[in-house]
mmCIF file of N, CA, C and O in Angstrom:
data_model
loop_
_atom_site.group_PDB
_atom_site.id
_atom_site.type_symbol
_atom_site.label_atom_id
_atom_site.label_comp_id
_atom_site.label_asym_id
_atom_site.label_seq_id
_atom_site.Cartn_x
_atom_site.Cartn_y
_atom_site.Cartn_z
ATOM 1 N N UNK A 1 37.322 0.151 265.307
ATOM 2 C CA UNK A 1 35.966 -0.125 264.893
ATOM 3 C C UNK A 1 35.131 -0.641 266.065
ATOM 4 O O UNK A 1 34.006 -0.244 266.234
ATOM 5 N N UNK A 2 35.728 -1.517 266.882
ATOM 6 C CA UNK A 2 34.996 -2.063 268.021
ATOM 7 C C UNK A 2 34.661 -0.979 269.025
ATOM 8 O O UNK A 2 33.577 -0.971 269.598
ATOM 9 N N UNK A 3 35.586 -0.041 269.250
ATOM 10 C CA UNK A 3 35.314 1.022 270.217
ATOM 11 C C UNK A 3 34.194 1.932 269.712
ATOM 12 O O UNK A 3 33.420 2.461 270.502
ATOM 13 N N UNK A 4 34.105 2.107 268.420
ATOM 14 C CA UNK A 4 33.027 2.908 267.853
ATOM 15 C C UNK A 4 31.684 2.224 268.090
ATOM 16 O O UNK A 4 30.706 2.871 268.428
ATOM 17 N N UNK A 5 31.665 0.910 267.955
ATOM 18 C CA UNK A 5 30.443 0.161 268.200
ATOM 19 C C UNK A 5 30.046 0.233 269.669
ATOM 20 O O UNK A 5 28.875 0.332 269.991
ATOM 21 N N UNK A 6 31.021 0.166 270.555
ATOM 22 C CA UNK A 6 30.742 0.283 271.987
ATOM 23 C C UNK A 6 30.160 1.662 272.267
ATOM 24 O O UNK A 6 29.207 1.803 273.023
ATOM 25 N N UNK A 7 30.718 2.671 271.642
ATOM 26 C CA UNK A 7 30.222 4.023 271.821
ATOM 27 C C UNK A 7 28.783 4.172 271.379
ATOM 28 O O UNK A 7 27.978 4.816 272.056
ATOM 29 N N UNK A 8 28.453 3.557 270.257
ATOM 30 C CA UNK A 8 27.076 3.608 269.766
ATOM 31 C C UNK A 8 26.146 2.914 270.754
ATOM 32 O O UNK A 8 25.070 3.422 271.083
ATOM 33 N N UNK A 9 26.581 1.774 271.274
ATOM 34 C CA UNK A 9 25.778 1.040 272.235
ATOM 35 C C UNK A 9 25.544 1.877 273.486
ATOM 36 O O UNK A 9 24.443 1.955 274.007
ATOM 37 N N UNK A 10 26.582 2.532 273.958
ATOM 38 C CA UNK A 10 26.462 3.340 275.165
ATOM 39 C C UNK A 10 25.562 4.538 274.901
ATOM 40 O O UNK A 10 24.751 4.908 275.755
ATOM 41 N N UNK A 11 25.675 5.128 273.740
ATOM 42 C CA UNK A 11 24.820 6.259 273.408
ATOM 43 C C UNK A 11 23.357 5.832 273.416
ATOM 44 O O UNK A 11 22.498 6.566 273.895
ATOM 45 N N UNK A 12 23.087 4.644 272.929
ATOM 46 C CA UNK A 12 21.713 4.158 272.942
ATOM 47 C C UNK A 12 21.229 3.986 274.372
ATOM 48 O O UNK A 12 20.089 4.303 274.694
ATOM 49 N N UNK A 13 22.108 3.506 275.225
ATOM 50 C CA UNK A 13 21.745 3.340 276.620
ATOM 51 C C UNK A 13 21.416 4.688 277.240
ATOM 52 O O UNK A 13 20.487 4.817 278.022
ATOM 53 N N UNK A 14 22.141 5.716 276.849
ATOM 54 C CA UNK A 14 21.892 7.043 277.396
ATOM 55 C C UNK A 14 20.545 7.589 276.938
ATOM 56 O O UNK A 14 19.878 8.303 277.680
ATOM 57 N N UNK A 15 20.121 7.230 275.744
ATOM 58 C CA UNK A 15 18.788 7.621 275.289
ATOM 59 C C UNK A 15 17.750 7.014 276.215
ATOM 60 O O UNK A 15 16.798 7.666 276.627
ATOM 61 N N UNK A 16 17.969 5.784 276.562
ATOM 62 C CA UNK A 16 17.062 5.103 277.473
ATOM 63 C C UNK A 16 17.072 5.796 278.834
ATOM 64 O O UNK A 16 16.037 5.943 279.470
ATOM 65 N N UNK A 17 18.236 6.242 279.280
ATOM 66 C CA UNK A 17 18.346 6.959 280.554
ATOM 67 C C UNK A 17 17.467 8.200 280.520
ATOM 68 O O UNK A 17 16.704 8.460 281.453
ATOM 69 N N UNK A 18 17.566 8.944 279.450
ATOM 70 C CA UNK A 18 16.788 10.172 279.341
ATOM 71 C C UNK A 18 15.297 9.867 279.327
ATOM 72 O O UNK A 18 14.508 10.543 279.987
ATOM 73 N N UNK A 19 14.915 8.843 278.604
ATOM 74 C CA UNK A 19 13.506 8.463 278.563
ATOM 75 C C UNK A 19 13.017 8.113 279.964
ATOM 76 O O UNK A 19 11.908 8.466 280.350
ATOM 77 N N UNK A 20 13.826 7.431 280.716
ATOM 78 C CA UNK A 20 13.446 7.053 282.079
ATOM 79 C C UNK A 20 13.310 8.281 282.971
ATOM 80 O O UNK A 20 12.415 8.356 283.807
ATOM 81 N N UNK A 21 14.191 9.252 282.800
ATOM 82 C CA UNK A 21 14.145 10.467 283.613
ATOM 83 C C UNK A 21 12.867 11.246 283.331
ATOM 84 O O UNK A 21 12.255 11.798 284.244
ATOM 85 N N UNK A 22 12.454 11.260 282.090
ATOM 86 C CA UNK A 22 11.274 12.025 281.709
ATOM 87 C C UNK A 22 9.966 11.323 282.035
ATOM 88 O O UNK A 22 8.915 11.950 282.081
ATOM 89 N N UNK A 23 10.007 10.043 282.252
ATOM 90 C CA UNK A 23 8.792 9.284 282.525
ATOM 91 C C UNK A 23 8.252 9.636 283.911
ATOM 92 O O UNK A 23 8.983 10.081 284.786
ATOM 93 N N UNK A 24 6.990 9.414 284.104
ATOM 94 C CA UNK A 24 6.398 9.662 285.412
ATOM 95 C C UNK A 24 7.036 8.768 286.450
ATOM 96 O O UNK A 24 7.258 7.587 286.227
ATOM 97 N N UNK A 25 7.284 9.331 287.580
ATOM 98 C CA UNK A 25 7.939 8.587 288.650
ATOM 99 C C UNK A 25 7.030 7.522 289.246
ATOM 100 O O UNK A 25 7.489 6.610 289.905
ATOM 101 N N UNK A 26 5.752 7.621 289.040
ATOM 102 C CA UNK A 26 4.830 6.649 289.619
ATOM 103 C C UNK A 26 4.794 5.345 288.829
ATOM 104 O O UNK A 26 4.216 4.375 289.266
ATOM 105 N N UNK A 27 5.407 5.327 287.681
ATOM 106 C CA UNK A 27 5.408 4.145 286.832
ATOM 107 C C UNK A 27 6.778 3.481 286.924
ATOM 108 O O UNK A 27 7.802 4.113 286.703
ATOM 109 N N UNK A 28 6.783 2.209 287.267
ATOM 110 C CA UNK A 28 8.045 1.467 287.326
ATOM 111 C C UNK A 28 8.551 1.248 285.907
ATOM 112 O O UNK A 28 7.805 0.844 285.031
ATOM 113 N N UNK A 29 9.822 1.534 285.701
ATOM 114 C CA UNK A 29 10.408 1.396 284.374
ATOM 115 C C UNK A 29 11.529 0.372 284.436
ATOM 116 O O UNK A 29 12.369 0.402 285.324
ATOM 117 N N UNK A 30 11.512 -0.518 283.481
ATOM 118 C CA UNK A 30 12.589 -1.491 283.314
ATOM 119 C C UNK A 30 12.850 -1.537 281.817
ATOM 120 O O UNK A 30 12.030 -2.038 281.057
ATOM 121 N N UNK A 31 13.962 -0.944 281.411
ATOM 122 C CA UNK A 31 14.291 -0.875 279.992
ATOM 123 C C UNK A 31 15.620 -1.571 279.757
ATOM 124 O O UNK A 31 16.623 -1.243 280.386
ATOM 125 N N UNK A 32 15.599 -2.513 278.871
ATOM 126 C CA UNK A 32 16.815 -3.224 278.473
ATOM 127 C C UNK A 32 17.550 -3.824 279.678
ATOM 128 O O UNK A 32 18.771 -3.822 279.748
ATOM 129 N N UNK A 33 16.773 -4.317 280.643
ATOM 130 C CA UNK A 33 17.367 -4.963 281.802
ATOM 131 C C UNK A 33 17.862 -4.014 282.867
ATOM 132 O O UNK A 33 18.527 -4.425 283.812
ATOM 133 N N UNK A 34 17.541 -2.738 282.722
ATOM 134 C CA UNK A 34 17.973 -1.731 283.697
ATOM 135 C C UNK A 34 16.737 -1.048 284.273
ATOM 136 O O UNK A 34 15.830 -0.673 283.544
ATOM 137 N N UNK A 35 16.723 -0.873 285.583
ATOM 138 C CA UNK A 35 15.616 -0.185 286.233
ATOM 139 C C UNK A 35 15.786 1.320 286.097
ATOM 140 O O UNK A 35 16.865 1.807 285.750
ATOM 141 N N UNK A 36 14.726 2.043 286.421
ATOM 142 C CA UNK A 36 14.799 3.506 286.338
ATOM 143 C C UNK A 36 15.913 4.063 287.221
ATOM 144 O O UNK A 36 16.684 4.910 286.759
ATOM 145 N N UNK A 37 16.054 3.611 288.461
ATOM 146 C CA UNK A 37 17.165 4.138 289.263
ATOM 147 C C UNK A 37 18.534 3.836 288.651
ATOM 148 O O UNK A 37 19.444 4.661 288.720
ATOM 149 N N UNK A 38 18.695 2.674 288.039
ATOM 150 C CA UNK A 38 19.972 2.343 287.402
ATOM 151 C C UNK A 38 20.238 3.247 286.209
ATOM 152 O O UNK A 38 21.363 3.731 286.014
ATOM 153 N N UNK A 39 19.205 3.496 285.413
ATOM 154 C CA UNK A 39 19.354 4.391 284.267
ATOM 155 C C UNK A 39 19.713 5.801 284.733
ATOM 156 O O UNK A 39 20.584 6.453 284.166
ATOM 157 N N UNK A 40 19.048 6.252 285.780
ATOM 158 C CA UNK A 40 19.306 7.588 286.306
ATOM 159 C C UNK A 40 20.718 7.726 286.849
ATOM 160 O O UNK A 40 21.287 8.819 286.827
ATOM 161 N N UNK A 41 21.293 6.649 287.339
ATOM 162 C CA UNK A 41 22.661 6.683 287.872
ATOM 163 C C UNK A 41 23.678 7.060 286.802
ATOM 164 O O UNK A 41 24.718 7.643 287.106
ATOM 165 N N UNK A 42 23.413 6.715 285.551
ATOM 166 C CA UNK A 42 24.376 6.967 284.475
ATOM 167 C C UNK A 42 24.260 8.363 283.870
ATOM 168 O O UNK A 42 25.199 8.831 283.224
ATOM 169 N N UNK A 43 23.158 9.022 284.058
ATOM 170 C CA UNK A 43 22.936 10.340 283.438
ATOM 171 C C UNK A 43 24.019 11.359 283.767
ATOM 172 O O UNK A 43 24.533 12.016 282.863
ATOM 173 N N UNK A 44 24.445 11.520 285.023
ATOM 174 C CA UNK A 44 25.465 12.543 285.310
ATOM 175 C C UNK A 44 26.802 12.295 284.603
ATOM 176 O O UNK A 44 27.535 13.233 284.326
ATOM 177 N N UNK A 45 27.099 11.060 284.302
ATOM 178 C CA UNK A 45 28.386 10.724 283.677
ATOM 179 C C UNK A 45 28.428 11.058 282.191
ATOM 180 O O UNK A 45 29.507 11.097 281.604
ATOM 181 N N UNK A 46 27.291 11.318 281.582
ATOM 182 C CA UNK A 46 27.271 11.605 280.148
ATOM 183 C C UNK A 46 26.630 12.946 279.823
ATOM 184 O O UNK A 46 26.378 13.257 278.667
ATOM 185 N N UNK A 47 26.381 13.742 280.846
ATOM 186 C CA UNK A 47 25.784 15.059 280.647
ATOM 187 C C UNK A 47 26.808 16.025 280.066
ATOM 188 O O UNK A 47 27.973 16.018 280.468
ATOM 189 N N UNK A 48 26.359 16.865 279.145
ATOM 190 C CA UNK A 48 27.254 17.822 278.501
ATOM 191 C C UNK A 48 27.817 18.827 279.502
ATOM 192 O O UNK A 48 28.961 19.234 279.395
ATOM 193 N N UNK A 49 27.008 19.239 280.458
ATOM 194 C CA UNK A 49 27.456 20.218 281.440
ATOM 195 C C UNK A 49 27.818 19.528 282.747
ATOM 196 O O UNK A 49 27.031 18.773 283.303
ATOM 197 N N UNK A 50 29.009 19.763 283.214
ATOM 198 C CA UNK A 50 29.496 19.233 284.484
ATOM 199 C C UNK A 50 29.408 17.712 284.597
ATOM 200 O O UNK A 50 28.831 17.195 285.558
ATOM 201 N N UNK A 51 29.973 16.979 283.644
ATOM 202 C CA UNK A 51 29.913 15.516 283.748
ATOM 203 C C UNK A 51 30.723 15.024 284.945
ATOM 204 O O UNK A 51 31.685 15.659 285.374
ATOM 205 N N UNK A 52 30.291 13.902 285.475
ATOM 206 C CA UNK A 52 30.976 13.276 286.600
ATOM 207 C C UNK A 52 31.503 11.919 286.154
ATOM 208 O O UNK A 52 31.181 11.445 285.065
ATOM 209 N N UNK A 53 32.288 11.292 286.987
ATOM 210 C CA UNK A 53 32.681 9.916 286.719
ATOM 211 C C UNK A 53 31.468 9.028 286.943
ATOM 212 O O UNK A 53 30.628 9.339 287.789
ATOM 213 N N UNK A 54 31.365 7.922 286.201
ATOM 214 C CA UNK A 54 30.211 7.045 286.419
ATOM 215 C C UNK A 54 30.248 6.459 287.827
ATOM 216 O O UNK A 54 31.310 6.117 288.342
ATOM 217 N N UNK A 55 29.078 6.364 288.402
ATOM 218 C CA UNK A 55 28.971 5.799 289.745
ATOM 219 C C UNK A 55 29.098 4.278 289.678
ATOM 220 O O UNK A 55 28.926 3.669 288.612
ATOM 221 N N UNK A 56 29.385 3.671 290.807
ATOM 222 C CA UNK A 56 29.441 2.213 290.865
ATOM 223 C C UNK A 56 28.103 1.602 290.462
ATOM 224 O O UNK A 56 28.085 0.644 289.679
ATOM 225 N N UNK A 57 26.954 2.138 290.935
ATOM 226 C CA UNK A 57 25.677 1.578 290.482
ATOM 227 C C UNK A 57 25.470 1.695 288.970
ATOM 228 O O UNK A 57 24.886 0.804 288.353
ATOM 229 N N UNK A 58 25.950 2.771 288.361
ATOM 230 C CA UNK A 58 25.854 2.916 286.908
ATOM 231 C C UNK A 58 26.644 1.806 286.221
ATOM 232 O O UNK A 58 26.142 1.121 285.328
ATOM 233 N N UNK A 59 27.871 1.631 286.627
ATOM 234 C CA UNK A 59 28.723 0.603 286.016
ATOM 235 C C UNK A 59 28.161 -0.797 286.244
ATOM 236 O O UNK A 59 28.175 -1.634 285.340
ATOM 237 N N UNK A 60 27.643 -1.044 287.437
ATOM 238 C CA UNK A 60 27.031 -2.343 287.722
ATOM 239 C C UNK A 60 25.830 -2.579 286.819
ATOM 240 O O UNK A 60 25.620 -3.688 286.325
ATOM 241 N N UNK A 61 25.038 -1.533 286.596
ATOM 242 C CA UNK A 61 23.869 -1.658 285.724
ATOM 243 C C UNK A 61 24.281 -1.962 284.285
ATOM 244 O O UNK A 61 23.661 -2.784 283.613
ATOM 245 N N UNK A 62 25.322 -1.300 283.809
ATOM 246 C CA UNK A 62 25.799 -1.557 282.449
ATOM 247 C C UNK A 62 26.257 -2.992 282.284
ATOM 248 O O UNK A 62 26.093 -3.589 281.219
ATOM 249 N N UNK A 63 26.820 -3.563 283.340
ATOM 250 C CA UNK A 63 27.341 -4.925 283.257
ATOM 251 C C UNK A 63 26.250 -5.962 283.073
ATOM 252 O O UNK A 63 26.512 -7.030 282.530
ATOM 253 N N UNK A 64 25.034 -5.665 283.498
ATOM 254 C CA UNK A 64 23.958 -6.652 283.334
ATOM 255 C C UNK A 64 22.870 -6.187 282.363
ATOM 256 O O UNK A 64 21.831 -6.825 282.246
ATOM 257 N N UNK A 65 23.124 -5.102 281.664
ATOM 258 C CA UNK A 65 22.141 -4.594 280.706
ATOM 259 C C UNK A 65 22.012 -5.529 279.505
ATOM 260 O O UNK A 65 22.936 -6.258 279.156
ATOM 261 N N UNK A 66 20.853 -5.481 278.878
ATOM 262 C CA UNK A 66 20.594 -6.257 277.663
ATOM 263 C C UNK A 66 21.085 -5.433 276.478
ATOM 264 O O UNK A 66 20.413 -4.531 276.000
ATOM 265 N N UNK A 67 22.283 -5.759 275.992
ATOM 266 C CA UNK A 67 22.901 -4.959 274.933
ATOM 267 C C UNK A 67 22.180 -5.080 273.596
ATOM 268 O O UNK A 67 22.160 -4.137 272.819
ATOM 269 N N UNK A 68 21.566 -6.221 273.336
ATOM 270 C CA UNK A 68 20.785 -6.349 272.101
ATOM 271 C C UNK A 68 19.644 -5.339 272.110
ATOM 272 O O UNK A 68 19.348 -4.707 271.095
ATOM 273 N N UNK A 69 19.021 -5.189 273.263
ATOM 274 C CA UNK A 69 17.943 -4.207 273.408
ATOM 275 C C UNK A 69 18.481 -2.790 273.252
ATOM 276 O O UNK A 69 17.920 -1.974 272.514
ATOM 277 N N UNK A 70 19.573 -2.482 273.938
ATOM 278 C CA UNK A 70 20.153 -1.139 273.853
ATOM 279 C C UNK A 70 20.548 -0.790 272.427
ATOM 280 O O UNK A 70 20.406 0.353 271.999
ATOM 281 N N UNK A 71 21.042 -1.767 271.700
ATOM 282 C CA UNK A 71 21.454 -1.515 270.313
ATOM 283 C C UNK A 71 20.277 -1.098 269.443
ATOM 284 O O UNK A 71 20.461 -0.445 268.417
ATOM 285 N N UNK A 72 19.073 -1.448 269.847
ATOM 286 C CA UNK A 72 17.887 -1.052 269.100
ATOM 287 C C UNK A 72 17.670 0.455 269.094
ATOM 288 O O UNK A 72 16.909 0.972 268.288
ATOM 289 N N UNK A 73 18.338 1.165 269.972
ATOM 290 C CA UNK A 73 18.196 2.622 270.061
ATOM 291 C C UNK A 73 19.304 3.375 269.325
ATOM 292 O O UNK A 73 19.339 4.601 269.356
ATOM 293 N N UNK A 74 20.193 2.671 268.654
ATOM 294 C CA UNK A 74 21.388 3.318 268.111
ATOM 295 C C UNK A 74 21.135 4.409 267.077
ATOM 296 O O UNK A 74 21.937 5.306 266.933
ATOM 297 N N UNK A 75 20.031 4.364 266.373
ATOM 298 C CA UNK A 75 19.765 5.371 265.343
ATOM 299 C C UNK A 75 18.786 6.450 265.798
ATOM 300 O O UNK A 75 18.338 7.252 264.997
ATOM 301 N N UNK A 76 18.477 6.482 267.077
ATOM 302 C CA UNK A 76 17.540 7.479 267.585
ATOM 303 C C UNK A 76 18.176 8.871 267.565
ATOM 304 O O UNK A 76 19.327 9.037 267.948
ATOM 305 N N UNK A 77 17.431 9.874 267.145
ATOM 306 C CA UNK A 77 17.967 11.240 267.081
ATOM 307 C C UNK A 77 17.909 11.989 268.415
ATOM 308 O O UNK A 77 18.318 13.135 268.493
ATOM 309 N N UNK A 78 17.458 11.363 269.476
ATOM 310 C CA UNK A 78 17.195 12.059 270.723
ATOM 311 C C UNK A 78 18.406 12.317 271.599
ATOM 312 O O UNK A 78 18.357 13.159 272.483
ATOM 313 N N UNK A 79 19.480 11.621 271.407
ATOM 314 C CA UNK A 79 20.611 11.697 272.318
ATOM 315 C C UNK A 79 21.074 13.131 272.570
ATOM 316 O O UNK A 79 21.105 13.595 273.704
ATOM 317 N N UNK A 80 21.441 13.843 271.539
ATOM 318 C CA UNK A 80 21.942 15.206 271.693
ATOM 319 C C UNK A 80 20.914 16.174 272.219
ATOM 320 O O UNK A 80 21.244 17.103 272.957
ATOM 321 N N UNK A 81 19.655 15.962 271.894
ATOM 322 C CA UNK A 81 18.619 16.893 272.332
ATOM 323 C C UNK A 81 18.356 16.823 273.828
ATOM 324 O O UNK A 81 17.718 17.708 274.382
ATOM 325 N N UNK A 82 18.858 15.795 274.499
ATOM 326 C CA UNK A 82 18.677 15.680 275.943
ATOM 327 C C UNK A 82 19.947 15.979 276.725
ATOM 328 O O UNK A 82 20.077 15.639 277.895
ATOM 329 N N UNK A 83 20.908 16.643 276.078
ATOM 330 C CA UNK A 83 22.113 17.062 276.781
ATOM 331 C C UNK A 83 23.131 15.964 276.995
ATOM 332 O O UNK A 83 24.013 16.098 277.837
ATOM 333 N N UNK A 84 23.025 14.888 276.243
ATOM 334 C CA UNK A 84 23.966 13.777 276.367
ATOM 335 C C UNK A 84 25.135 14.031 275.425
ATOM 336 O O UNK A 84 24.949 14.276 274.240
ATOM 337 N N UNK A 85 26.337 13.977 275.939
ATOM 338 C CA UNK A 85 27.542 14.151 275.136
ATOM 339 C C UNK A 85 27.950 12.792 274.564
ATOM 340 O O UNK A 85 28.301 11.883 275.319
ATOM 341 N N UNK A 86 27.902 12.634 273.239
ATOM 342 C CA UNK A 86 28.239 11.341 272.631
ATOM 343 C C UNK A 86 29.636 10.847 272.985
ATOM 344 O O UNK A 86 29.844 9.649 273.164
ATOM 345 N N UNK A 87 30.598 11.752 273.102
ATOM 346 C CA UNK A 87 31.960 11.333 273.454
ATOM 347 C C UNK A 87 32.007 10.761 274.867
ATOM 348 O O UNK A 87 32.683 9.764 275.128
ATOM 349 N N UNK A 88 31.276 11.393 275.788
ATOM 350 C CA UNK A 88 31.225 10.866 277.154
ATOM 351 C C UNK A 88 30.516 9.521 277.196
ATOM 352 O O UNK A 88 30.930 8.613 277.914
ATOM 353 N N UNK A 89 29.461 9.398 276.421
ATOM 354 C CA UNK A 89 28.733 8.126 276.367
ATOM 355 C C UNK A 89 29.627 7.016 275.820
ATOM 356 O O UNK A 89 29.637 5.897 276.340
ATOM 357 N N UNK A 90 30.381 7.339 274.786
ATOM 358 C CA UNK A 90 31.266 6.343 274.182
ATOM 359 C C UNK A 90 32.370 5.915 275.145
ATOM 360 O O UNK A 90 32.862 4.783 275.071
ATOM 361 N N UNK A 91 32.747 6.805 276.051
ATOM 362 C CA UNK A 91 33.819 6.496 276.993
ATOM 363 C C UNK A 91 33.339 5.736 278.229
ATOM 364 O O UNK A 91 34.151 5.239 279.009
ATOM 365 N N UNK A 92 32.044 5.624 278.404
ATOM 366 C CA UNK A 92 31.509 5.018 279.617
ATOM 367 C C UNK A 92 31.989 3.587 279.873
ATOM 368 O O UNK A 92 32.392 3.277 280.997
ATOM 369 N N UNK A 93 32.010 2.699 278.889
ATOM 370 C CA UNK A 93 32.494 1.335 279.173
ATOM 371 C C UNK A 93 33.939 1.323 279.678
ATOM 372 O O UNK A 93 34.263 0.571 280.591
ATOM 373 N N UNK A 94 34.782 2.148 279.116
ATOM 374 C CA UNK A 94 36.169 2.213 279.573
ATOM 375 C C UNK A 94 36.272 2.733 280.994
ATOM 376 O O UNK A 94 37.053 2.226 281.795
ATOM 377 N N UNK A 95 35.464 3.735 281.310
ATOM 378 C CA UNK A 95 35.470 4.279 282.662
ATOM 379 C C UNK A 95 34.913 3.287 283.672
ATOM 380 O O UNK A 95 35.202 3.375 284.853
ATOM 381 N N UNK A 96 34.114 2.357 283.183
ATOM 382 C CA UNK A 96 33.539 1.321 284.052
ATOM 383 C C UNK A 96 34.362 0.029 284.002
ATOM 384 O O UNK A 96 33.909 -1.011 284.470
ATOM 385 N N UNK A 97 35.536 0.091 283.417
ATOM 386 C CA UNK A 97 36.402 -1.088 283.297
ATOM 387 C C UNK A 97 35.702 -2.250 282.610
ATOM 388 O O UNK A 97 35.738 -3.387 283.079
ATOM 389 N N UNK A 98 35.054 -1.957 281.490
ATOM 390 C CA UNK A 98 34.353 -2.956 280.695
ATOM 391 C C UNK A 98 35.006 -3.083 279.324
ATOM 392 O O UNK A 98 34.402 -2.755 278.311
ATOM 393 N N UNK A 99 36.246 -3.556 279.253
ATOM 394 C CA UNK A 99 36.954 -3.589 277.971
ATOM 395 C C UNK A 99 36.346 -4.527 276.939
ATOM 396 O O UNK A 99 36.530 -4.353 275.759
ATOM 397 N N UNK A 100 35.597 -5.518 277.376
ATOM 398 C CA UNK A 100 35.014 -6.490 276.437
ATOM 399 C C UNK A 100 33.499 -6.395 276.383
ATOM 400 O O UNK A 100 32.824 -7.403 276.179
ATOM 401 N N UNK A 101 32.973 -5.207 276.550
ATOM 402 C CA UNK A 101 31.530 -5.026 276.495
ATOM 403 C C UNK A 101 30.998 -5.429 275.126
ATOM 404 O O UNK A 101 31.646 -5.173 274.108
ATOM 405 N N UNK A 102 29.848 -6.083 275.089
ATOM 406 C CA UNK A 102 29.258 -6.444 273.799
ATOM 407 C C UNK A 102 29.042 -5.192 272.943
ATOM 408 O O UNK A 102 28.811 -4.101 273.477
ATOM 409 N N UNK A 103 29.143 -5.345 271.653
ATOM 410 C CA UNK A 103 28.953 -4.205 270.746
ATOM 411 C C UNK A 103 27.774 -4.457 269.825
ATOM 412 O O UNK A 103 27.320 -5.573 269.660
ATOM 413 N N UNK A 104 27.293 -3.365 269.248
ATOM 414 C CA UNK A 104 26.171 -3.457 268.316
ATOM 415 C C UNK A 104 26.649 -3.829 266.929
ATOM 416 O O UNK A 104 27.714 -3.453 266.527
#
């Protein structure tokens, strides 16, 4: 049950990543304690096509993210429409060695 909650939290974070990618680059973005570059770092690790391992900056960003804020995105329908693989998103905390990540 806890891993499912972590997965939901990570999926919400990925929604935020996509929103940051689509936003104008001239506008500074800080969502849920993560900057636009930090959000962008996590996108390749949860992409449906050719996913990569999460980068160190991605994992570092997740460690200081505001999970209460990220949990606010858990019911958003946008995740799949932006090419985010929910299974990859759910696995992100484990790949970042975050076994006790806060859950929603």
